[in-house]
Tab-separated table of C-alpha atoms and ligand atoms in Angstrom:
chain	number	residue	atom	x	y	z
A	581	MET	CA	0.870	67.398	-89.788
A	582	GLN	CA	-2.988	67.338	-90.934
A	583	LYS	CA	-4.524	64.213	-92.597
A	584	LEU	CA	-7.144	64.037	-94.789
A	585	ARG	CA	-10.292	62.157	-93.591
A	586	ILE	CA	-11.880	59.770	-96.191
A	587	ALA	CA	-15.023	57.993	-95.471
A	588	ILE	CA	-15.642	54.924	-97.230
A	589	GLN	CA	-18.495	52.317	-96.748
A	590	LYS	CA	-18.208	49.989	-94.089
A	591	SER	CA	-19.442	46.885	-95.586
A	592	GLY	CA	-21.569	46.535	-98.863
A	593	ARG	CA	-21.259	46.828	-102.478
A	594	LEU	CA	-18.763	49.640	-102.601
A	595	SER	CA	-16.675	48.808	-99.618
A	596	GLU	CA	-13.965	46.369	-101.081
A	597	LYS	CA	-13.513	48.251	-104.133
A	598	SER	CA	-12.976	51.455	-102.276
A	599	LEU	CA	-10.415	49.995	-100.327
A	600	GLN	CA	-8.940	48.326	-103.374
A	601	LEU	CA	-8.829	52.240	-105.255
A	602	LEU	CA	-6.918	53.455	-102.191
A	603	LYS	CA	-4.580	50.733	-102.218
A	604	ASP	CA	-3.932	51.075	-105.875
A	605	CYS	CA	-3.253	54.613	-104.858
A	606	GLY	CA	-0.439	53.310	-102.579
A	607	ILE	CA	-2.568	53.871	-99.619
A	608	ASN	CA	-2.676	50.789	-97.027
A	609	VAL	CA	-4.850	51.074	-94.418
A	610	SER	CA	-3.739	49.780	-91.153
A	611	ASN	CA	-6.523	48.672	-89.456
A	612	GLY	CA	-8.233	45.586	-91.209
A	613	ASN	CA	-10.985	44.817	-88.976
A	614	ARG	CA	-12.864	48.371	-89.754
A	615	THR	CA	-13.185	49.999	-86.374
A	616	LEU	CA	-14.583	53.367	-87.028
A	617	LEU	CA	-11.444	55.130	-87.824
A	618	ALA	CA	-7.940	53.850	-89.230
A	619	ALA	CA	-4.955	55.619	-90.262
A	620	GLY	CA	-3.690	55.147	-93.710
A	621	LYS	CA	0.003	53.953	-94.006
A	622	ASN	CA	2.596	55.854	-96.025
A	623	PHE	CA	0.060	58.559	-96.805
A	624	PRO	CA	-1.360	61.267	-94.701
A	625	VAL	CA	-4.954	59.817	-94.465
A	626	GLU	CA	-7.477	58.727	-92.092
A	627	ILE	CA	-10.301	56.109	-93.216
A	628	LEU	CA	-13.650	56.372	-91.789
A	629	TYR	CA	-15.964	53.424	-92.013
A	630	LEU	CA	-19.684	54.323	-92.181
A	631	ARG	CA	-22.950	53.348	-93.561
A	632	ASP	CA	-22.836	54.756	-97.185
A	633	ASP	CA	-26.133	56.581	-96.517
A	634	ASP	CA	-24.256	58.321	-93.437
A	635	ILE	CA	-21.254	59.439	-95.414
A	636	PRO	CA	-22.856	62.460	-96.910
A	637	GLY	CA	-23.924	63.992	-93.578
A	638	TYR	CA	-20.372	63.303	-92.225
A	639	ILE	CA	-18.770	65.581	-94.968
A	640	ALA	CA	-21.598	68.241	-94.715
A	641	ASP	CA	-20.731	68.464	-91.167
A	642	GLY	CA	-16.874	68.479	-91.649
A	643	VAL	CA	-16.165	65.336	-89.673
A	644	ALA	CA	-14.796	63.823	-93.088
A	645	ASP	CA	-13.134	65.783	-95.730
A	646	VAL	CA	-13.967	63.699	-98.718
A	647	GLY	CA	-16.083	60.395	-99.456
A	648	ILE	CA	-16.669	57.456	-101.654
A	649	PHE	CA	-20.238	56.424	-102.364
A	650	GLY	CA	-22.792	55.921	-104.855
A	651	GLU	CA	-24.377	58.996	-106.655
A	652	ASN	CA	-27.626	57.424	-105.975
A	653	VAL	CA	-26.801	58.117	-102.024
A	654	LEU	CA	-25.788	61.894	-102.828
A	655	LEU	CA	-29.202	62.381	-105.030
A	656	GLU	CA	-31.148	61.106	-102.530
A	657	LYS	CA	-29.664	62.878	-99.468
A	658	GLY	CA	-29.322	65.919	-101.407
A	659	ASN	CA	-26.490	67.552	-99.553
A	660	ASP	CA	-24.869	70.613	-101.039
A	661	LEU	CA	-21.946	68.638	-101.957
A	662	GLU	CA	-19.732	68.308	-104.972
A	663	ILE	CA	-18.786	65.459	-107.056
A	664	ILE	CA	-14.931	65.508	-107.633
A	665	SER	CA	-14.494	62.672	-109.725
A	666	LYS	CA	-16.601	59.700	-110.940
A	667	LEU	CA	-14.809	56.504	-109.998
A	668	GLY	CA	-16.013	53.886	-112.530
A	669	PHE	CA	-16.828	51.098	-110.295
A	670	ALA	CA	-20.287	49.838	-108.655
A	671	ARG	CA	-22.188	50.787	-111.469
A	672	CYS	CA	-26.041	50.309	-110.955
A	673	ARG	CA	-29.321	51.419	-112.058
A	674	MET	CA	-32.203	53.061	-110.102
A	675	SER	CA	-35.204	51.152	-111.512
A	676	VAL	CA	-38.852	50.863	-110.984
A	677	ALA	CA	-39.602	46.953	-110.893
A	678	ILE	CA	-43.124	45.441	-110.902
A	679	PRO	CA	-44.387	41.675	-110.414
A	680	ARG	CA	-42.954	39.807	-113.332
A	681	ASN	CA	-46.598	38.431	-114.424
A	682	GLU	CA	-47.934	41.861	-114.865
A	683	GLU	CA	-47.747	44.095	-118.087
A	684	TYR	CA	-46.014	47.628	-117.713
A	685	SER	CA	-47.705	50.321	-119.722
A	686	GLY	CA	-45.293	53.080	-119.106
A	687	PRO	CA	-45.114	55.584	-115.804
A	688	GLU	CA	-48.976	55.680	-115.954
A	689	PHE	CA	-48.806	51.903	-114.696
A	690	LEU	CA	-47.787	53.487	-111.198
A	691	GLU	CA	-50.944	55.609	-111.128
A	692	GLY	CA	-52.822	55.244	-107.559
A	693	LYS	CA	-50.459	52.431	-106.723
A	694	ARG	CA	-48.124	52.107	-103.605
A	695	ILE	CA	-44.339	52.096	-104.372
A	696	ALA	CA	-41.886	50.773	-101.938
A	697	THR	CA	-38.308	52.002	-101.601
A	698	SER	CA	-35.647	53.654	-99.655
A	699	TYR	CA	-35.192	56.638	-102.153
A	700	PRO	CA	-38.136	58.529	-101.432
A	701	ARG	CA	-36.883	61.973	-102.859
A	702	ILE	CA	-35.771	60.324	-106.091
A	703	LEU	CA	-38.811	58.417	-106.458
A	704	LYS	CA	-40.855	61.607	-105.760
A	705	ASN	CA	-39.156	63.786	-108.455
A	706	TYR	CA	-39.418	60.847	-110.885
A	707	LEU	CA	-43.399	60.796	-110.426
A	708	GLU	CA	-43.807	64.320	-110.468
A	709	GLU	CA	-41.835	64.826	-113.680
A	710	ASN	CA	-44.080	62.133	-115.251
A	711	LYS	CA	-47.351	63.484	-113.428
A	712	VAL	CA	-48.108	60.254	-111.742
A	713	ASN	CA	-49.821	60.066	-108.328
A	714	ALA	CA	-48.724	57.466	-106.436
A	715	GLU	CA	-48.013	56.535	-102.683
A	716	ILE	CA	-44.534	56.439	-101.806
A	717	HIS	CA	-43.751	53.886	-98.971
A	718	GLU	CA	-40.308	54.373	-97.536
A	719	ILE	CA	-38.619	51.085	-96.103
A	720	LEU	CA	-34.976	50.810	-95.118
A	721	GLY	CA	-34.150	47.466	-96.104
A	722	SER	CA	-35.347	44.281	-98.160
A	723	VAL	CA	-37.547	46.404	-100.567
A	724	GLU	CA	-37.735	43.773	-102.826
A	725	ILE	CA	-40.154	41.815	-100.736
A	726	ALA	CA	-42.556	44.254	-100.468
A	727	PRO	CA	-45.016	43.350	-103.461
A	728	SER	CA	-44.802	39.460	-102.509
A	729	ILE	CA	-46.196	40.254	-99.025
A	730	GLY	CA	-48.731	42.639	-100.295
A	731	LEU	CA	-47.192	45.760	-99.073
A	732	SER	CA	-46.788	47.346	-102.432
A	733	GLY	CA	-47.375	47.041	-106.184
A	734	ALA	CA	-44.035	48.108	-106.997
A	735	ILE	CA	-40.909	48.854	-105.899
A	736	PHE	CA	-37.892	51.653	-106.561
A	737	ASP	CA	-34.689	50.386	-105.835
A	738	ILE	CA	-31.011	49.643	-107.034
A	739	VAL	CA	-30.543	46.949	-109.646
A	740	SER	CA	-26.946	45.588	-110.559
A	741	THR	CA	-26.981	42.142	-111.735
A	742	GLY	CA	-30.684	42.109	-111.667
A	743	SER	CA	-30.812	38.915	-109.494
A	744	THR	CA	-32.340	40.265	-106.401
A	745	LEU	CA	-35.430	41.231	-108.485
A	746	LEU	CA	-35.360	37.901	-110.367
A	747	SER	CA	-35.386	35.747	-106.886
A	748	ASN	CA	-38.144	37.656	-105.857
A	749	GLY	CA	-40.480	37.439	-108.823
A	750	LEU	CA	-40.052	41.067	-110.129
A	751	LYS	CA	-38.917	42.451	-113.496
A	752	GLU	CA	-37.371	45.840	-114.271
A	753	ALA	CA	-39.948	48.230	-115.502
A	754	GLU	CA	-38.218	51.498	-116.043
A	755	VAL	CA	-34.709	52.741	-115.685
A	756	VAL	CA	-35.090	56.109	-113.891
A	757	LEU	CA	-31.243	56.757	-113.717
A	758	LYS	CA	-27.768	55.292	-113.272
A	759	SER	CA	-25.217	55.774	-110.798
A	760	GLU	CA	-21.920	54.676	-109.983
A	761	ALA	CA	-19.457	55.132	-107.179
A	762	VAL	CA	-18.131	58.909	-106.854
A	763	LEU	CA	-15.450	61.058	-104.726
A	764	VAL	CA	-17.267	63.503	-103.002
A	765	GLY	CA	-15.715	66.517	-101.199
A	766	GLY	CA	-16.961	69.164	-98.746
A	767	LYS	CA	-15.472	72.634	-98.496
A	768	ILE	CA	-12.018	72.059	-97.297
A	769	LYS	CA	-10.547	75.082	-95.721
A	770	ASP	CA	-7.137	74.046	-94.666
A	771	SER	CA	-4.346	74.447	-97.140
A	772	GLU	CA	-2.400	71.109	-96.239
A	773	LYS	CA	-5.551	69.034	-96.519
A	774	LYS	CA	-6.300	70.754	-99.930
A	775	GLN	CA	-2.652	69.596	-100.948
A	776	ILE	CA	-3.274	66.101	-99.731
A	777	LEU	CA	-6.368	65.879	-101.658
A	778	GLU	CA	-4.431	67.146	-104.700
A	779	LYS	CA	-1.772	64.408	-104.563
A	780	LEU	CA	-4.669	61.932	-103.748
A	781	LEU	CA	-6.609	62.762	-106.986
A	782	PHE	CA	-3.290	62.744	-109.143
A	783	ARG	CA	-2.903	59.197	-108.129
A	784	MET	CA	-6.515	58.565	-108.604
A	785	ASN	CA	-6.366	59.786	-111.997
A	786	ALA	CA	-3.445	57.794	-112.889
A	787	VAL	CA	-5.230	54.559	-111.398
A	788	LEU	CA	-8.308	55.355	-113.121
A	789	LYS	CA	-7.108	56.046	-116.482
A	790	GLY	CA	-5.038	52.839	-116.296
A	791	ARG	CA	-8.018	50.965	-115.633
A	792	THR	CA	-9.839	52.244	-118.641
A	793	ASN	CA	-7.227	51.635	-121.041
A	794	LYS	CA	-5.179	48.788	-122.456
A	795	TYR	CA	-1.591	48.403	-123.643
A	796	VAL	CA	-1.756	46.981	-127.130
A	797	LEU	CA	1.436	45.240	-129.129
A	798	LEU	CA	1.118	43.983	-132.527
A	799	ASN	CA	3.301	43.389	-135.551
A	800	ALA	CA	2.565	44.446	-139.034
A	801	PRO	CA	3.945	44.403	-142.740
A	802	ASN	CA	5.753	47.735	-142.975
A	803	ASP	CA	3.549	48.464	-146.066
A	804	SER	CA	0.295	48.426	-143.796
A	805	LEU	CA	2.105	50.439	-141.185
A	806	ASP	CA	0.208	53.854	-142.255
A	807	LYS	CA	-3.116	52.297	-142.253
A	808	ILE	CA	-2.646	50.578	-138.721
A	809	ILE	CA	-1.154	53.838	-137.311
A	810	SER	CA	-4.462	55.981	-138.432
A	811	ILE	CA	-6.312	53.473	-136.612
A	812	LEU	CA	-4.913	53.569	-133.315
A	813	PRO	CA	-5.465	56.585	-131.186
A	814	GLY	CA	-2.383	56.422	-128.883
A	815	MET	CA	-1.173	58.753	-126.150
A	816	LYS	CA	0.719	60.831	-128.544
A	817	SER	CA	1.724	58.567	-131.513
A	818	PRO	CA	2.385	54.731	-131.280
A	819	THR	CA	5.830	53.348	-130.851
A	820	VAL	CA	6.942	51.551	-134.087
A	821	VAL	CA	9.979	49.182	-133.823
A	822	PRO	CA	11.594	47.226	-136.671
A	823	LEU	CA	11.646	43.258	-136.173
A	824	ALA	CA	14.443	41.318	-136.962
A	825	ASP	CA	12.334	39.862	-139.997
A	826	LYS	CA	13.032	42.447	-142.799
A	827	GLY	CA	9.813	44.299	-143.916
A	828	TRP	CA	8.203	43.851	-140.468
A	829	SER	CA	7.517	46.182	-137.668
A	830	ALA	CA	6.239	45.835	-134.017
A	831	VAL	CA	3.587	48.403	-133.084
A	832	HIS	CA	3.011	49.530	-129.466
A	833	SER	CA	-0.290	51.793	-128.285
A	834	VAL	CA	-2.695	52.363	-125.743
A	835	ILE	CA	-6.595	51.754	-126.623
A	836	ALA	CA	-9.297	52.802	-124.617
A	837	GLU	CA	-11.245	49.780	-122.998
A	838	ASP	CA	-14.890	51.043	-124.431
A	839	ARG	CA	-13.494	51.109	-128.142
A	840	PHE	CA	-11.394	48.081	-127.905
A	841	TRP	CA	-13.112	45.487	-129.771
A	842	GLU	CA	-13.959	47.728	-132.293
A	843	ILE	CA	-10.509	48.665	-132.991
A	844	ILE	CA	-8.951	45.443	-132.789
A	845	ASP	CA	-11.164	44.249	-135.669
A	846	GLN	CA	-9.942	47.249	-137.641
A	847	LEU	CA	-6.494	46.383	-136.976
A	848	LYS	CA	-6.902	42.669	-138.065
A	849	GLU	CA	-8.491	43.791	-141.107
A	850	ALA	CA	-5.605	46.178	-141.643
A	851	GLY	CA	-3.042	43.350	-141.641
A	852	ALA	CA	-1.908	43.353	-137.938
A	853	GLN	CA	-0.637	39.780	-136.349
A	854	GLY	CA	0.302	38.504	-133.192
A	855	LEU	CA	-1.690	41.028	-131.137
A	856	LEU	CA	-0.922	41.132	-127.335
A	857	VAL	CA	-3.206	43.311	-124.885
A	858	VAL	CA	-1.724	44.025	-121.503
A	859	PRO	CA	-3.373	45.757	-118.645
A	860	ILE	CA	-2.066	49.009	-117.752
A	861	GLU	CA	-1.435	49.764	-114.090
A	862	LYS	CA	-1.004	53.069	-113.811
A	863	MET	CA	-1.452	55.933	-116.639
A	864	VAL	CA	0.001	59.362	-115.915
A	865	ILE	CA	-0.265	61.810	-118.957
B	1446	PRP	C1	-28.923	46.821	-103.751
B	1446	PRP	C2	-30.442	46.500	-103.854
B	1446	PRP	C3	-30.730	45.045	-104.074
B	1446	PRP	C4	-29.358	44.842	-104.602
B	1446	PRP	C5	-29.362	44.626	-106.140
B	1446	PRP	O1	-28.415	46.737	-102.373
B	1446	PRP	O2	-31.048	47.147	-102.860
B	1446	PRP	O3	-30.737	44.682	-102.848
B	1446	PRP	O4	-28.296	45.803	-104.538
B	1446	PRP	O5	-28.387	44.208	-106.626
B	1446	PRP	P1	-28.500	42.926	-107.763
B	1446	PRP	O6	-29.299	43.363	-108.925
B	1446	PRP	O7	-26.847	42.568	-108.282
B	1446	PRP	O8	-29.439	41.689	-107.393
B	1446	PRP	P2	-27.112	47.712	-101.775
B	1446	PRP	O9	-25.994	46.335	-102.141
B	1446	PRP	O10	-26.845	48.845	-102.821
B	1446	PRP	O11	-27.291	47.732	-100.301
B	1446	PRP	P3	-27.388	49.515	-99.704
B	1446	PRP	O12	-28.865	49.812	-100.356
B	1446	PRP	O13	-27.572	49.115	-98.381
B	1446	PRP	O14	-26.269	50.031	-100.036
B	1447	ZN	ZN1	-26.946	51.726	-98.250
């Protein structure tokens, strides 16, 4: 019996959330102490714990079949790998940051400067696109301290909450691109492994859809039902159940997280009362 080998980050921004996603897909990993390779319980997978920067190489070499890491790493490594699915977590920006007391005039601010980064390839592209000549200084970690020790005039790095920049006297000057965790795959030849991946994707889609939607229950007077139903997107059409109280109904529906507040406001205006919002664990359409 073949097993699909999934590489995830050993420790860092993505590791807990990657494990949680697998868990939500019904895959428990037997080895909690993160030795290099662990077997998945109740699903034919093996988990390979690696440094995120190393994962694309392992997939390209066929040692891992798929991997979870940031789009930023994929862009930087430039391996010929395919994003199978965006995963919606570990969202961040890749930005140019400069000392807080300096005035940023635009990309030309960087002209002739030295910029410290762990992402030389992405930065080089950005500088070329903007026709800026600057020196790229590659360092592997703690990029944010480079300006304060006089090593560089700017940095190019990941920004998530912004607290790393803040505590190092820097400010975000330019967002170059946005990134989030992605599921990446190589060329899988084995048909058994392909089937396992299909199953995994089915589960992941159900989990990710659930995460980005909410289940909403509300009460409404029957004469405002038409209005309310026209506001609700729903999976097919909303469920409408009569209440014991004559002239009133309960309406159940699903709302996308990113449109949630806007829709809730419209529902209230249309006469909805007693709104309940419930998280969805999984959603299969
Ligand atoms: C990034 C980046 C900063 C920090 C920014 O490191 O290098 O140190 O996150 O986050 P903040 O804006 O919330 O302070 P990351 O955890 O991605 O480490 P890695 O480069 O080793 O993957
Ligand atoms: Zn990393």
